[in-house]
Tab-separated table of C-alpha atoms in Angstrom:
chain	number	residue	atom	x	y	z
A	22	UNK	CA	14.094	13.476	20.507
A	23	UNK	CA	17.263	13.298	18.517
A	24	UNK	CA	18.307	10.504	16.188
A	25	UNK	CA	20.741	8.979	18.654
A	26	UNK	CA	18.064	8.575	21.327
A	27	UNK	CA	15.609	7.172	18.798
A	28	UNK	CA	18.097	4.644	17.417
A	29	UNK	CA	18.905	3.526	20.968
A	30	UNK	CA	15.276	3.321	22.113
A	31	UNK	CA	13.623	1.751	19.056
A	32	UNK	CA	15.180	-1.742	19.452
A	33	UNK	CA	13.979	-1.812	23.069
A	34	UNK	CA	10.389	-1.840	21.792
A	35	UNK	CA	10.907	-4.831	19.465
A	36	UNK	CA	9.396	-7.229	22.070
A	37	UNK	CA	6.323	-4.984	22.337
A	38	UNK	CA	5.903	-5.076	18.560
A	39	UNK	CA	6.275	-8.871	18.632
A	40	UNK	CA	3.562	-9.128	21.302
A	41	UNK	CA	1.249	-6.879	19.252
A	42	UNK	CA	1.750	-9.032	16.169
A	43	UNK	CA	1.132	-12.210	18.125
A	44	UNK	CA	-1.994	-10.777	19.787
A	45	UNK	CA	-3.358	-9.714	16.398
A	46	UNK	CA	-2.749	-13.193	14.983
A	47	UNK	CA	0.130	-12.286	12.677
A	48	UNK	CA	2.803	-14.940	13.028
A	49	UNK	CA	6.344	-15.221	11.614
A	50	UNK	CA	5.423	-17.598	8.814
A	51	UNK	CA	2.755	-15.242	7.423
A	52	UNK	CA	3.829	-13.419	4.265
A	53	UNK	CA	2.697	-10.015	5.587
A	54	UNK	CA	4.423	-10.320	8.974
A	55	UNK	CA	7.468	-8.216	8.068
A	56	UNK	CA	5.297	-5.577	6.388
A	57	UNK	CA	3.217	-5.221	9.540
A	58	UNK	CA	6.361	-5.150	11.679
A	59	UNK	CA	7.758	-2.285	9.579
A	60	UNK	CA	4.451	-0.398	9.727
A	61	UNK	CA	4.361	-0.682	13.502
A	62	UNK	CA	7.986	0.419	13.751
A	63	UNK	CA	7.261	3.451	11.575
A	64	UNK	CA	4.281	4.436	13.709
A	65	UNK	CA	6.396	4.124	16.834
A	66	UNK	CA	9.153	6.158	15.182
A	67	UNK	CA	6.660	8.927	14.360
A	68	UNK	CA	5.542	9.039	17.984
A	69	UNK	CA	9.169	9.277	19.085
A	70	UNK	CA	9.877	12.147	16.690
A	71	UNK	CA	6.865	14.098	18.006
A	72	UNK	CA	8.232	14.017	21.547
A	73	UNK	CA	10.585	16.763	22.685
A	74	UNK	CA	12.866	14.536	24.726
A	75	UNK	CA	13.345	10.967	25.849
A	76	UNK	CA	11.776	11.753	29.224
A	77	UNK	CA	8.681	13.282	27.616
A	78	UNK	CA	8.277	10.244	25.390
A	79	UNK	CA	8.588	7.806	28.276
A	80	UNK	CA	6.075	9.791	30.344
A	81	UNK	CA	3.617	10.319	27.499
A	82	UNK	CA	3.838	6.784	26.109
A	83	UNK	CA	4.156	4.125	28.802
A	84	UNK	CA	4.625	0.597	27.498
A	85	UNK	CA	0.988	-0.360	28.069
A	86	UNK	CA	-0.248	2.621	26.057
A	87	UNK	CA	2.173	1.870	23.228
A	88	UNK	CA	1.025	-1.750	23.153
A	89	UNK	CA	-2.656	-0.788	23.036
A	90	UNK	CA	-2.270	1.924	20.386
A	91	UNK	CA	-0.093	-0.271	18.166
A	92	UNK	CA	-2.619	-3.075	18.487
A	93	UNK	CA	-5.462	-0.746	17.468
A	94	UNK	CA	-3.403	0.502	14.524
A	95	UNK	CA	-2.655	-3.040	13.359
A	96	UNK	CA	-6.275	-4.164	13.712
A	97	UNK	CA	-7.414	-1.123	11.703
A	98	UNK	CA	-4.894	-1.937	8.964
A	99	UNK	CA	-6.019	-5.550	8.786
A	100	UNK	CA	-9.707	-4.556	8.741
A	101	UNK	CA	-9.144	-2.095	5.873
A	102	UNK	CA	-7.250	-4.723	3.888
A	103	UNK	CA	-9.953	-7.322	4.443
A	104	UNK	CA	-12.601	-4.884	3.189
A	105	UNK	CA	-10.572	-4.280	0.029
A	106	UNK	CA	-10.113	-8.003	-0.518
A	107	UNK	CA	-13.804	-8.752	0.100
A	108	UNK	CA	-14.805	-6.029	-2.361
A	109	UNK	CA	-12.466	-7.421	-4.997
A	110	UNK	CA	-13.743	-10.957	-4.449
A	111	UNK	CA	-17.360	-9.853	-4.828
A	112	UNK	CA	-16.635	-8.056	-8.109
A	113	UNK	CA	-14.698	-11.071	-9.372
A	114	UNK	CA	-17.558	-13.425	-8.472
A	115	UNK	CA	-20.047	-11.186	-10.261
A	116	UNK	CA	-17.741	-11.009	-13.257
A	117	UNK	CA	-17.444	-14.785	-13.384
A	118	UNK	CA	-21.198	-15.127	-13.136
A	119	UNK	CA	-21.980	-12.594	-15.836
A	120	UNK	CA	-18.979	-13.285	-18.033
A	121	UNK	CA	-17.656	-9.851	-18.958
A	122	UNK	CA	-15.716	-8.519	-15.986
A	123	UNK	CA	-14.613	-5.267	-17.598
A	124	UNK	CA	-18.105	-4.026	-18.414
A	125	UNK	CA	-19.435	-4.901	-14.946
A	126	UNK	CA	-16.560	-3.161	-13.199
A	127	UNK	CA	-16.964	-0.108	-15.454
A	128	UNK	CA	-20.704	0.017	-14.770
A	129	UNK	CA	-20.216	-0.287	-11.002
A	130	UNK	CA	-17.640	2.507	-11.089
A	131	UNK	CA	-19.941	4.730	-13.145
A	132	UNK	CA	-22.816	4.181	-10.704
A	133	UNK	CA	-20.578	5.013	-7.766
A	134	UNK	CA	-19.362	8.202	-9.450
A	135	UNK	CA	-22.954	9.183	-10.256
A	136	UNK	CA	-24.039	8.677	-6.667
A	137	UNK	CA	-21.069	10.669	-5.350
A	138	UNK	CA	-21.894	13.542	-7.696
A	139	UNK	CA	-25.519	13.414	-6.568
A	140	UNK	CA	-24.486	13.299	-2.895
A	141	UNK	CA	-22.243	16.334	-3.322
A	142	UNK	CA	-25.113	18.276	-4.874
A	143	UNK	CA	-27.223	17.814	-1.718
A	144	UNK	CA	-27.173	20.415	1.023
A	145	UNK	CA	-26.209	19.280	4.531
A	146	UNK	CA	-29.871	19.309	5.596
A	147	UNK	CA	-30.820	17.176	2.587
A	148	UNK	CA	-27.997	14.766	3.414
A	149	UNK	CA	-29.435	14.539	6.930
A	150	UNK	CA	-32.895	13.847	5.457
A	151	UNK	CA	-31.394	11.070	3.363
A	152	UNK	CA	-29.821	9.460	6.438
A	153	UNK	CA	-33.105	9.688	8.337
A	154	UNK	CA	-34.864	7.886	5.488
A	155	UNK	CA	-32.057	5.372	5.117
A	156	UNK	CA	-31.464	4.559	8.768
A	157	UNK	CA	-34.680	3.163	10.273
A	158	UNK	CA	-37.077	6.120	10.229
A	159	UNK	CA	-39.379	4.506	12.821
A	160	UNK	CA	-36.605	4.652	15.406
A	161	UNK	CA	-36.157	8.358	14.685
A	162	UNK	CA	-39.874	8.838	15.496
A	163	UNK	CA	-40.641	10.827	12.371
A	164	UNK	CA	-44.217	11.180	11.216
A	165	UNK	CA	-45.342	9.618	7.948
A	166	UNK	CA	-46.019	13.036	6.464
A	167	UNK	CA	-42.496	14.234	7.314
A	168	UNK	CA	-40.972	11.112	5.769
A	169	UNK	CA	-43.107	11.613	2.675
A	170	UNK	CA	-41.933	15.220	2.453
A	171	UNK	CA	-38.296	14.111	2.713
A	172	UNK	CA	-38.810	11.527	-0.047
A	173	UNK	CA	-40.395	14.095	-2.368
A	174	UNK	CA	-37.634	16.636	-1.812
A	175	UNK	CA	-34.874	14.115	-2.333
A	176	UNK	CA	-36.590	12.562	-5.353
A	177	UNK	CA	-36.409	15.927	-7.126
A	178	UNK	CA	-32.651	16.069	-6.566
A	179	UNK	CA	-32.033	12.438	-7.477
A	180	UNK	CA	-34.020	12.725	-10.739
A	181	UNK	CA	-31.304	15.048	-12.068
A	182	UNK	CA	-28.829	12.174	-11.833
A	183	UNK	CA	-31.142	9.170	-12.214
A	184	UNK	CA	-33.764	10.010	-14.876
A	185	UNK	CA	-35.534	6.633	-14.537
A	186	UNK	CA	-36.368	7.261	-10.883
């Protein structure tokens, strides 16, 4: 689509964006309302630019599909932001409890980096073994001896990164 078609078509979808915001619980008096509106407009603009012509866009993206996809996008954005906020709140609560926020945050970051380095050192089969041990091994119907073998193999790898294990 060319710029002229996009600039003519984009305002026609403003009511759809308003309905998406309302359905997701983002109202005009919320401070993030305009940010979400701009994000949704940008996503819609990207979809328009991907289409070859106005007819292709209208056929590929009927109004119901646009509404649903924009709603999913907005809900994903809000969920990601809430996870970030919850993580920050938990660290702040721990910092208040223990007093020194900088040392706790530094320690948590160091542990995360250590685990990521350890995870990257595992082969794909060892990563699979880890997930079997982590995610309810009884439901996977693994024998006790197999689970014991997995623990021993992974313990050898983890000892390189966690000497007190």
